[in-house]
PDB file of C-alpha atoms and ligand atoms in Angstrom:
ATOM      1  CA  MET A   1      18.768  35.803  25.648  1.00 55.00           C
ATOM      2  CA  THR A   2      18.090  32.422  27.275  1.00 66.00           C
ATOM      3  CA  ALA A   3      19.296  29.460  25.207  1.00 77.00           C
ATOM      4  CA  VAL A   4      16.521  27.227  23.907  1.00 92.00           C
ATOM      5  CA  ARG A   5      16.957  23.493  23.572  1.00 96.00           C
ATOM      6  CA  LEU A   6      14.754  22.669  20.584  1.00 98.00           C
ATOM      7  CA  SER A   7      15.580  25.473  18.187  1.00 97.00           C
ATOM      8  CA  GLY A   8      14.660  24.544  14.595  1.00 97.00           C
ATOM      9  CA  LYS A   9      13.010  21.256  15.604  1.00 98.00           C
ATOM     10  CA  ARG A  10       9.682  20.217  14.118  1.00 98.00           C
ATOM     11  CA  ALA A  11       7.309  18.513  16.535  1.00 98.00           C
ATOM     12  CA  ILE A  12       3.995  16.712  16.304  1.00 99.00           C
ATOM     13  CA  VAL A  13       1.906  16.470  19.480  1.00 99.00           C
ATOM     14  CA  THR A  14      -1.171  14.257  19.475  1.00 99.00           C
ATOM     15  CA  GLY A  15      -3.950  15.081  21.915  1.00 98.00           C
ATOM     16  CA  ALA A  16      -2.874  18.725  21.541  1.00 98.00           C
ATOM     17  CA  ALA A  17      -6.379  19.945  22.372  1.00 98.00           C
ATOM     18  CA  GLY A  18      -6.338  18.129  25.699  1.00 98.00           C
ATOM     19  CA  ALA A  19      -5.218  19.176  29.164  1.00 98.00           C
ATOM     20  CA  LEU A  20      -1.697  17.752  28.990  1.00 98.00           C
ATOM     21  CA  GLY A  21      -1.228  18.144  25.225  1.00 98.00           C
ATOM     22  CA  THR A  22      -1.870  21.889  25.459  1.00 98.00           C
ATOM     23  CA  VAL A  23       0.833  22.331  28.086  1.00 98.00           C
ATOM     24  CA  ILE A  24       3.258  20.022  26.256  1.00 98.00           C
ATOM     25  CA  ALA A  25       2.835  22.048  23.045  1.00 98.00           C
ATOM     26  CA  GLU A  26       3.451  25.274  24.979  1.00 98.00           C
ATOM     27  CA  HIS A  27       6.673  23.971  26.526  1.00 98.00           C
ATOM     28  CA  LEU A  28       8.017  22.579  23.221  1.00 98.00           C
ATOM     29  CA  ALA A  29       7.259  25.893  21.492  1.00 98.00           C
ATOM     30  CA  ALA A  30       8.897  27.856  24.316  1.00 98.00           C
ATOM     31  CA  GLU A  31      12.072  25.846  23.642  1.00 98.00           C
ATOM     32  CA  GLY A  32      12.053  26.919  19.987  1.00 98.00           C
ATOM     33  CA  ALA A  33      10.246  24.009  18.315  1.00 98.00           C
ATOM     34  CA  ARG A  34       7.539  24.431  15.671  1.00 98.00           C
ATOM     35  CA  VAL A  35       4.602  22.384  16.893  1.00 98.00           C
ATOM     36  CA  ALA A  36       1.828  20.706  14.894  1.00 98.00           C
ATOM     37  CA  GLY A  37      -1.167  19.480  16.872  1.00 98.00           C
ATOM     38  CA  LEU A  38      -3.331  16.514  15.927  1.00 98.00           C
ATOM     39  CA  ASP A  39      -6.584  15.871  17.777  1.00 98.00           C
ATOM     40  CA  LEU A  40     -10.233  14.994  17.204  1.00 98.00           C
ATOM     41  CA  ASN A  41     -11.242  18.239  18.872  1.00 98.00           C
ATOM     42  CA  ALA A  42     -10.962  21.011  16.249  1.00 98.00           C
ATOM     43  CA  GLU A  43     -12.223  23.713  18.604  1.00 98.00           C
ATOM     44  CA  GLY A  44      -9.659  22.751  21.243  1.00 97.00           C
ATOM     45  CA  LEU A  45      -6.875  22.861  18.651  1.00 98.00           C
ATOM     46  CA  ASP A  46      -7.952  26.387  17.679  1.00 97.00           C
ATOM     47  CA  LYS A  47      -7.601  27.476  21.299  1.00 97.00           C
ATOM     48  CA  ASN A  48      -4.035  26.146  21.573  1.00 96.00           C
ATOM     49  CA  GLY A  49      -1.976  29.243  20.791  1.00 97.00           C
ATOM     50  CA  ALA A  50       1.317  27.288  20.763  1.00 98.00           C
ATOM     51  CA  LEU A  51       0.501  25.443  17.534  1.00 98.00           C
ATOM     52  CA  ALA A  52       2.043  26.502  14.223  1.00 98.00           C
ATOM     53  CA  LEU A  53      -0.077  23.884  12.433  1.00 98.00           C
ATOM     54  CA  ALA A  54      -3.187  21.984  13.479  1.00 98.00           C
ATOM     55  CA  ALA A  55      -5.075  19.096  11.935  1.00 98.00           C
ATOM     56  CA  PRO A  56      -8.369  17.817  13.327  1.00 98.00           C
ATOM     57  CA  VAL A  57      -8.234  14.064  12.755  1.00 98.00           C
ATOM     58  CA  ASP A  58      -9.465  10.805  14.251  1.00 98.00           C
ATOM     59  CA  LEU A  59      -6.177   9.133  15.105  1.00 99.00           C
ATOM     60  CA  THR A  60      -7.750   5.677  15.015  1.00 98.00           C
ATOM     61  CA  ASP A  61      -8.153   6.113  11.228  1.00 98.00           C
ATOM     62  CA  PHE A  62      -4.919   4.886   9.588  1.00 98.00           C
ATOM     63  CA  ALA A  63      -5.482   6.588   6.209  1.00 98.00           C
ATOM     64  CA  ALA A  64      -6.554   9.889   7.762  1.00 98.00           C
ATOM     65  CA  VAL A  65      -3.461   9.889   9.999  1.00 99.00           C
ATOM     66  CA  GLN A  66      -1.168   9.210   7.019  1.00 98.00           C
ATOM     67  CA  ALA A  67      -2.716  12.242   5.302  1.00 98.00           C
ATOM     68  CA  ALA A  68      -2.502  14.515   8.380  1.00 98.00           C
ATOM     69  CA  VAL A  69       1.133  13.637   9.136  1.00 98.00           C
ATOM     70  CA  GLY A  70       1.894  13.977   5.407  1.00 98.00           C
ATOM     71  CA  THR A  71       0.573  17.546   5.515  1.00 98.00           C
ATOM     72  CA  VAL A  72       3.034  18.354   8.301  1.00 98.00           C
ATOM     73  CA  THR A  73       6.046  16.674   6.699  1.00 98.00           C
ATOM     74  CA  ASP A  74       5.263  18.268   3.316  1.00 97.00           C
ATOM     75  CA  ALA A  75       5.012  21.714   4.901  1.00 98.00           C
ATOM     76  CA  TRP A  76       8.115  21.415   7.068  1.00 98.00           C
ATOM     77  CA  GLY A  77      10.239  18.894   5.172  1.00 98.00           C
ATOM     78  CA  GLY A  78      10.151  16.324   7.981  1.00 98.00           C
ATOM     79  CA  VAL A  79       9.495  15.827  11.661  1.00 98.00           C
ATOM     80  CA  ASP A  80      12.015  15.574  14.511  1.00 98.00           C
ATOM     81  CA  ILE A  81       9.837  15.055  17.600  1.00 99.00           C
ATOM     82  CA  LEU A  82       6.655  13.055  18.062  1.00 99.00           C
ATOM     83  CA  VAL A  83       4.724  13.111  21.329  1.00 99.00           C
ATOM     84  CA  ASN A  84       1.952  10.513  21.386  1.00 99.00           C
ATOM     85  CA  GLY A  85      -0.359  12.040  23.982  1.00 98.00           C
ATOM     86  CA  ALA A  86      -3.865  11.321  22.659  1.00 98.00           C
ATOM     87  CA  GLY A  87      -5.783   8.811  24.727  1.00 98.00           C
ATOM     88  CA  GLY A  88      -7.971   8.507  27.749  1.00 96.00           C
ATOM     89  CA  GLY A  89      -9.617   6.003  30.038  1.00 93.00           C
ATOM     90  CA  ALA A  90     -13.124   4.743  30.683  1.00 91.00           C
ATOM     91  CA  VAL A  91     -14.221   2.894  33.786  1.00 93.00           C
ATOM     92  CA  ALA A  92     -15.663  -0.524  32.901  1.00 95.00           C
ATOM     93  CA  PHE A  93     -15.641  -3.608  35.090  1.00 96.00           C
ATOM     94  CA  PHE A  94     -14.212  -6.637  33.352  1.00 97.00           C
ATOM     95  CA  HIS A  95     -16.991  -9.125  34.086  1.00 97.00           C
ATOM     96  CA  GLU A  96     -19.534  -6.936  32.322  1.00 97.00           C
ATOM     97  CA  MET A  97     -17.332  -5.186  29.753  1.00 97.00           C
ATOM     98  CA  SER A  98     -18.650  -5.102  26.195  1.00 97.00           C
ATOM     99  CA  TYR A  99     -16.460  -5.996  23.255  1.00 98.00           C
ATOM    100  CA  GLU A 100     -17.012  -2.460  21.975  1.00 97.00           C
ATOM    101  CA  THR A 101     -15.638  -0.902  25.180  1.00 97.00           C
ATOM    102  CA  TRP A 102     -12.579  -3.140  24.931  1.00 98.00           C
ATOM    103  CA  THR A 103     -11.816  -2.306  21.298  1.00 98.00           C
ATOM    104  CA  THR A 104     -12.548   1.409  21.800  1.00 98.00           C
ATOM    105  CA  GLN A 105     -10.009   1.585  24.634  1.00 98.00           C
ATOM    106  CA  VAL A 106      -7.379  -0.347  22.697  1.00 98.00           C
ATOM    107  CA  ASP A 107      -7.971   1.768  19.589  1.00 98.00           C
ATOM    108  CA  ARG A 108      -7.872   5.073  21.494  1.00 98.00           C
ATOM    109  CA  ASN A 109      -4.787   4.329  23.582  1.00 98.00           C
ATOM    110  CA  LEU A 110      -2.692   1.924  21.497  1.00 98.00           C
ATOM    111  CA  THR A 111      -3.766   1.904  17.829  1.00 99.00           C
ATOM    112  CA  THR A 112      -3.485   5.708  17.759  1.00 99.00           C
ATOM    113  CA  VAL A 113       0.170   5.355  18.804  1.00 99.00           C
ATOM    114  CA  PHE A 114       0.764   2.801  16.029  1.00 99.00           C
ATOM    115  CA  ASN A 115      -0.946   4.953  13.398  1.00 99.00           C
ATOM    116  CA  VAL A 116       0.878   8.201  14.128  1.00 99.00           C
ATOM    117  CA  THR A 117       4.269   6.623  14.755  1.00 99.00           C
ATOM    118  CA  ARG A 118       3.946   4.544  11.580  1.00 99.00           C
ATOM    119  CA  ALA A 119       3.199   7.722   9.632  1.00 98.00           C
ATOM    120  CA  ALA A 120       6.005   9.842  11.141  1.00 98.00           C
ATOM    121  CA  LEU A 121       8.825   7.317  11.496  1.00 98.00           C
ATOM    122  CA  PRO A 122       9.891   7.101   7.807  1.00 98.00           C
ATOM    123  CA  SER A 123      10.704  10.837   7.865  1.00 98.00           C
ATOM    124  CA  MET A 124      12.812  10.367  11.025  1.00 98.00           C
ATOM    125  CA  LEU A 125      14.654   7.375   9.575  1.00 98.00           C
ATOM    126  CA  ALA A 126      15.337   9.266   6.326  1.00 98.00           C
ATOM    127  CA  GLN A 127      17.100  12.040   8.279  1.00 98.00           C
ATOM    128  CA  SER A 128      18.694   9.677  10.847  1.00 98.00           C
ATOM    129  CA  HIS A 129      17.211  11.707  13.679  1.00 98.00           C
ATOM    130  CA  GLY A 130      14.050  11.493  15.707  1.00 98.00           C
ATOM    131  CA  ARG A 131      12.645  11.648  19.207  1.00 98.00           C
ATOM    132  CA  ILE A 132       9.465   9.782  20.050  1.00 99.00           C
ATOM    133  CA  VAL A 133       7.874  10.159  23.488  1.00 99.00           C
ATOM    134  CA  ASN A 134       4.808   8.072  24.259  1.00 99.00           C
ATOM    135  CA  ILE A 135       2.447   8.779  27.131  1.00 98.00           C
ATOM    136  CA  ALA A 136       1.300   5.615  28.890  1.00 98.00           C
ATOM    137  CA  SER A 137       0.031   5.641  32.467  1.00 97.00           C
ATOM    138  CA  VAL A 138       0.849   4.331  35.917  1.00 96.00           C
ATOM    139  CA  ALA A 139      -2.069   1.978  35.182  1.00 95.00           C
ATOM    140  CA  ALA A 140       0.200   0.113  32.730  1.00 96.00           C
ATOM    141  CA  ILE A 141       2.661  -0.646  35.529  1.00 93.00           C
ATOM    142  CA  ALA A 142       0.537  -0.810  38.679  1.00 90.00           C
ATOM    143  CA  GLY A 143      -2.817  -1.935  37.276  1.00 84.00           C
ATOM    144  CA  GLY A 144      -5.903  -0.083  38.340  1.00 68.00           C
ATOM    145  CA  ARG A 145      -5.057   0.788  41.935  1.00 70.00           C
ATOM    146  CA  LEU A 146      -6.050   4.408  41.356  1.00 70.00           C
ATOM    147  CA  VAL A 147      -9.281   3.575  39.521  1.00 77.00           C
ATOM    148  CA  ARG A 148     -11.024   0.199  39.692  1.00 86.00           C
ATOM    149  CA  GLY A 149     -12.384  -0.830  36.307  1.00 94.00           C
ATOM    150  CA  ALA A 150      -9.302   0.147  34.326  1.00 94.00           C
ATOM    151  CA  THR A 151      -8.390  -3.195  32.756  1.00 96.00           C
ATOM    152  CA  ALA A 152      -8.891  -2.195  29.106  1.00 97.00           C
ATOM    153  CA  TYR A 153      -7.079   1.110  29.626  1.00 96.00           C
ATOM    154  CA  ALA A 154      -4.255  -0.583  31.563  1.00 96.00           C
ATOM    155  CA  ALA A 155      -3.893  -3.281  28.895  1.00 97.00           C
ATOM    156  CA  ALA A 156      -3.791  -0.726  26.077  1.00 98.00           C
ATOM    157  CA  LYS A 157      -1.251   1.433  27.928  1.00 98.00           C
ATOM    158  CA  ALA A 158       0.838  -1.677  28.682  1.00 98.00           C
ATOM    159  CA  GLY A 159       0.791  -2.199  24.914  1.00 98.00           C
ATOM    160  CA  VAL A 160       2.311   1.261  24.566  1.00 98.00           C
ATOM    161  CA  VAL A 161       5.046   0.215  27.005  1.00 98.00           C
ATOM    162  CA  GLY A 162       5.842  -2.889  24.941  1.00 98.00           C
ATOM    163  CA  LEU A 163       5.740  -0.960  21.670  1.00 99.00           C
ATOM    164  CA  THR A 164       8.141   1.625  23.143  1.00 99.00           C
ATOM    165  CA  LYS A 165      10.749  -0.961  24.120  1.00 98.00           C
ATOM    166  CA  ALA A 166      10.564  -3.013  20.922  1.00 99.00           C
ATOM    167  CA  LEU A 167      10.650   0.028  18.638  1.00 99.00           C
ATOM    168  CA  ALA A 168      13.494   1.577  20.654  1.00 99.00           C
ATOM    169  CA  ILE A 169      15.619  -1.459  19.855  1.00 98.00           C
ATOM    170  CA  GLU A 170      14.514  -1.558  16.217  1.00 98.00           C
ATOM    171  CA  VAL A 171      15.525   2.036  15.409  1.00 98.00           C
ATOM    172  CA  ALA A 172      18.318   2.683  17.921  1.00 98.00           C
ATOM    173  CA  GLU A 173      21.125   2.569  15.362  1.00 98.00           C
ATOM    174  CA  GLN A 174      19.291   4.963  13.066  1.00 98.00           C
ATOM    175  CA  GLY A 175      19.335   7.971  15.358  1.00 98.00           C
ATOM    176  CA  VAL A 176      15.790   7.650  16.654  1.00 98.00           C
ATOM    177  CA  THR A 177      15.053   7.352  20.373  1.00 99.00           C
ATOM    178  CA  VAL A 178      11.750   6.022  21.687  1.00 99.00           C
ATOM    179  CA  ASN A 179      10.801   6.634  25.305  1.00 99.00           C
ATOM    180  CA  CYS A 180       7.658   6.519  27.383  1.00 99.00           C
ATOM    181  CA  ILE A 181       6.425   8.399  30.396  1.00 98.00           C
ATOM    182  CA  ALA A 182       3.939   6.756  32.720  1.00 98.00           C
ATOM    183  CA  PRO A 183       2.094   9.516  34.587  1.00 97.00           C
ATOM    184  CA  GLY A 184       0.173   9.013  37.779  1.00 96.00           C
ATOM    185  CA  ALA A 185      -2.727  11.327  38.599  1.00 95.00           C
ATOM    186  CA  GLN A 186      -2.101  14.796  37.209  1.00 97.00           C
ATOM    187  CA  ALA A 187      -3.491  18.114  38.392  1.00 97.00           C
ATOM    188  CA  THR A 188      -5.620  18.499  35.259  1.00 96.00           C
ATOM    189  CA  PRO A 189      -9.129  20.062  35.252  1.00 93.00           C
ATOM    190  CA  GLY A 190     -10.776  16.622  35.495  1.00 89.00           C
ATOM    191  CA  ARG A 191      -9.439  16.329  39.061  1.00 92.00           C
ATOM    192  CA  ASP A 192     -11.478  19.382  40.121  1.00 92.00           C
ATOM    193  CA  ARG A 193     -14.479  17.047  40.309  1.00 92.00           C
ATOM    194  CA  ASP A 194     -12.859  15.072  43.180  1.00 93.00           C
ATOM    195  CA  THR A 195     -14.737  15.134  46.468  1.00 94.00           C
ATOM    196  CA  PRO A 196     -12.493  15.809  49.515  1.00 95.00           C
ATOM    197  CA  GLU A 197     -12.843  12.086  50.433  1.00 94.00           C
ATOM    198  CA  ARG A 198     -11.854  10.975  46.939  1.00 91.00           C
ATOM    199  CA  ARG A 199      -8.882  13.363  46.916  1.00 94.00           C
ATOM    200  CA  GLU A 200      -7.702  12.083  50.292  1.00 95.00           C
ATOM    201  CA  ALA A 201      -8.017   8.457  49.139  1.00 92.00           C
ATOM    202  CA  LEU A 202      -6.022   9.285  46.018  1.00 92.00           C
ATOM    203  CA  LEU A 203      -3.232  11.103  47.864  1.00 95.00           C
ATOM    204  CA  GLY A 204      -3.114   8.278  50.392  1.00 94.00           C
ATOM    205  CA  GLN A 205      -1.884   5.981  47.612  1.00 92.00           C
ATOM    206  CA  ILE A 206       0.872   8.350  46.455  1.00 95.00           C
ATOM    207  CA  PRO A 207       4.012   8.333  48.640  1.00 96.00           C
ATOM    208  CA  THR A 208       4.787  12.010  47.940  1.00 98.00           C
ATOM    209  CA  ARG A 209       1.086  12.895  48.463  1.00 97.00           C
ATOM    210  CA  LEU A 210       1.378  15.141  45.396  1.00 97.00           C
ATOM    211  CA  LEU A 211      -0.554  15.229  42.146  1.00 97.00           C
ATOM    212  CA  GLY A 212       1.666  15.590  39.083  1.00 98.00           C
ATOM    213  CA  GLN A 213       1.927  19.078  37.613  1.00 98.00           C
ATOM    214  CA  PRO A 214       1.396  19.227  33.819  1.00 98.00           C
ATOM    215  CA  GLY A 215       4.258  21.723  33.491  1.00 98.00           C
ATOM    216  CA  ASP A 216       6.659  19.265  35.144  1.00 98.00           C
ATOM    217  CA  LEU A 217       5.466  16.472  32.833  1.00 98.00           C
ATOM    218  CA  ALA A 218       5.980  18.759  29.823  1.00 98.00           C
ATOM    219  CA  GLU A 219       9.508  19.605  30.990  1.00 98.00           C
ATOM    220  CA  THR A 220      10.323  15.892  31.181  1.00 98.00           C
ATOM    221  CA  ILE A 221       9.217  15.539  27.568  1.00 98.00           C
ATOM    222  CA  VAL A 222      11.307  18.568  26.551  1.00 98.00           C
ATOM    223  CA  PHE A 223      14.318  16.898  28.182  1.00 98.00           C
ATOM    224  CA  LEU A 224      13.705  13.577  26.391  1.00 98.00           C
ATOM    225  CA  ALA A 225      13.449  15.505  23.102  1.00 98.00           C
ATOM    226  CA  SER A 226      16.575  17.575  23.770  1.00 98.00           C
ATOM    227  CA  PRO A 227      20.190  16.880  22.723  1.00 97.00           C
ATOM    228  CA  ALA A 228      21.074  15.909  26.321  1.00 97.00           C
ATOM    229  CA  ALA A 229      18.890  12.767  26.012  1.00 98.00           C
ATOM    230  CA  VAL A 230      20.628  11.400  22.901  1.00 98.00           C
ATOM    231  CA  ASN A 231      21.638   8.167  24.661  1.00 98.00           C
ATOM    232  CA  ILE A 232      18.364   7.537  26.506  1.00 98.00           C
ATOM    233  CA  THR A 233      16.037   5.117  24.759  1.00 99.00           C
ATOM    234  CA  GLY A 234      13.521   2.437  25.652  1.00 98.00           C
ATOM    235  CA  VAL A 235      12.932   3.993  29.063  1.00 98.00           C
ATOM    236  CA  ILE A 236       9.565   3.769  30.832  1.00 98.00           C
ATOM    237  CA  LEU A 237       9.606   6.671  33.276  1.00 98.00           C
ATOM    238  CA  PRO A 238       6.916   6.814  35.954  1.00 98.00           C
ATOM    239  CA  LEU A 239       5.887  10.371  36.884  1.00 98.00           C
ATOM    240  CA  ASP A 240       3.742   9.278  39.770  1.00 96.00           C
ATOM    241  CA  GLY A 241       5.115  10.406  43.142  1.00 97.00           C
ATOM    242  CA  GLY A 242       6.200   6.831  43.826  1.00 96.00           C
ATOM    243  CA  HIS A 243       2.757   5.321  43.308  1.00 93.00           C
ATOM    244  CA  SER A 244       4.101   2.422  41.245  1.00 93.00           C
ATOM    245  CA  ILE A 245       6.928   1.471  43.647  1.00 92.00           C
TER     246      ILE A 245
HETATM  247  N1  NAD B 301      -4.495  13.389  33.248  1.00 65.69           N
HETATM  248  C1  NAD B 301      -3.984  12.373  33.932  1.00 65.69           C
HETATM  249  O1  NAD B 301      -4.046  12.327  35.178  1.00 65.69           O
HETATM  250  C2  NAD B 301      -3.300  11.245  33.197  1.00 65.69           C
HETATM  251  C3  NAD B 301      -2.660  10.245  33.942  1.00 65.69           C
HETATM  252  C4  NAD B 301      -2.024   9.215  33.265  1.00 65.69           C
HETATM  253  C5  NAD B 301      -2.021   9.191  31.889  1.00 65.69           C
HETATM  254  N2  NAD B 301      -2.655  10.172  31.194  1.00 65.69           N
HETATM  255  C6  NAD B 301      -2.625  10.105  29.735  1.00 65.69           C
HETATM  256  O2  NAD B 301      -2.135  11.337  29.235  1.00 65.69           O
HETATM  257  C7  NAD B 301      -2.731  11.597  27.969  1.00 65.69           C
HETATM  258  C8  NAD B 301      -3.380  12.982  27.984  1.00 65.69           C
HETATM  259  O3  NAD B 301      -4.323  13.026  29.039  1.00 65.69           O
HETATM  260  P1  NAD B 301      -5.174  14.343  29.372  1.00 65.69           P
HETATM  261  O4  NAD B 301      -5.392  14.372  30.835  1.00 65.69           O
HETATM  262  O5  NAD B 301      -4.572  15.522  28.701  1.00 65.69           O
HETATM  263  O6  NAD B 301      -6.571  13.946  28.691  1.00 65.69           O
HETATM  264  P2  NAD B 301      -7.546  14.857  27.814  1.00 65.69           P
HETATM  265  O7  NAD B 301      -8.810  14.081  27.702  1.00 65.69           O
HETATM  266  O8  NAD B 301      -7.608  16.242  28.345  1.00 65.69           O
HETATM  267  O9  NAD B 301      -6.824  14.889  26.399  1.00 65.69           O
HETATM  268  C9  NAD B 301      -6.770  13.780  25.545  1.00 65.69           C
HETATM  269  C10 NAD B 301      -6.918  14.281  24.132  1.00 65.69           C
HETATM  270  O10 NAD B 301      -6.828  13.154  23.236  1.00 65.69           O
HETATM  271  C11 NAD B 301      -7.755  13.372  22.200  1.00 65.69           C
HETATM  272  N3  NAD B 301      -8.148  12.109  21.587  1.00 65.69           N
HETATM  273  C12 NAD B 301      -8.659  11.008  22.199  1.00 65.69           C
HETATM  274  N4  NAD B 301      -8.939  10.065  21.286  1.00 65.69           N
HETATM  275  C13 NAD B 301      -8.593  10.588  20.074  1.00 65.69           C
HETATM  276  C14 NAD B 301      -8.659  10.112  18.744  1.00 65.69           C
HETATM  277  N5  NAD B 301      -9.157   8.907  18.452  1.00 65.69           N
HETATM  278  N6  NAD B 301      -8.224  10.913  17.748  1.00 65.69           N
HETATM  279  C15 NAD B 301      -7.746  12.152  18.019  1.00 65.69           C
HETATM  280  N7  NAD B 301      -7.659  12.659  19.254  1.00 65.69           N
HETATM  281  C16 NAD B 301      -8.092  11.892  20.270  1.00 65.69           C
HETATM  282  C17 NAD B 301      -8.963  14.046  22.878  1.00 65.69           C
HETATM  283  O11 NAD B 301      -9.763  14.747  21.933  1.00 65.69           O
HETATM  284  C18 NAD B 301      -8.275  14.961  23.878  1.00 65.69           C
HETATM  285  O12 NAD B 301      -8.088  16.273  23.377  1.00 65.69           O
HETATM  286  C19 NAD B 301      -3.721  10.467  27.704  1.00 65.69           C
HETATM  287  O13 NAD B 301      -3.091   9.496  26.876  1.00 65.69           O
HETATM  288  C20 NAD B 301      -3.982   9.909  29.091  1.00 65.69           C
HETATM  289  O14 NAD B 301      -4.351   8.565  29.055  1.00 65.69           O
HETATM  290  C21 NAD B 301      -3.295  11.209  31.810  1.00 65.69           C
END
C-alpha cells in the first residue's frame, strides 16, 4: 500500500465547489485527510465526491462562518488543515469603479479569509498544531498584467499576503504554519472561453508558456500541509511559470 501523508488529518477547504477547490479536496482526501467543504454553492458541494462534510455558507458572514466551522470542529473534535480557496475576481477599471464593487472584492477575497481563519484558529492553537494555506494570486505580486482592471482584486489578494506573513509570525511558536500560494493563470474551465489571440497573449507573458495545472497546485498544498513542511511558514509561493519574476 502507498503511504499517505495526511492520514487522520481533518481539513477544511473553502471554495470547495469551485474549479480549484474541487481538485484540492480530492488531493487532500487521496492523502488520507477527512475534508469538509465550505462554499456558497450548495449544488457544487454536492457534486464534490471528496467531501466527508459540506456546509453551504456565505463566507463573508462572520456569524454564519463561526457556526459552519463549529459544526466541523464539533463533529471531528478539531481541525488540522485549513485551505482558504474561496474568492474570485471581477474586471472593473479604477476610475469608474463603484464603492460596491470595491467592497465586494475585498469581502470576497480578504474578509472571507479573516472569517474562516478566525473561526478555525482557536482549535489549532488548542492542539498546538495547524496548517493554513491561503490562495492569493499573481495579481497580488505583479498587479494586473494578466487582466487590466484588477485593482480591487489585486489589493484584496495583497491583503491576503500581508495577513499570511503577520499571522505566521503570531502563531509560529504554537505549532501553526501559515503559508500562501500565488497562482498565475490556471487551466480551469474558465480558460476555455479564451480566443486563440487571447491565449497567445496570455502565454506570451508567462516565461514557461504554460498554464498552471490544478493537480500541481493541489499537490503543492498537500506538501505545505504535510509533515515535511513543518518548518516552512510565512512563505508566499508563486505558481505562475515565472510570470511574476
Ligand atoms: N483559476 C485561476 O486561474 C486562479 C488564478 C489565481 C488565483 N485564483 C484564486 O484561486 C481561488 C479559486 O479559484 P477558482 O478558479 O477555483 O474559482 P471558482 O470561481 O471556480 O471557485 C471559487 C469558489 O469560491 C466560492 N465563493 C466565492 N465567494 C464566496 C463566498 N462569499 N462564500 C462562499 N463561497 C464563495 C464560489 O462559490 C466558488 O465555488 C480563488 O481565490 C481565485 O481568486 C485562481
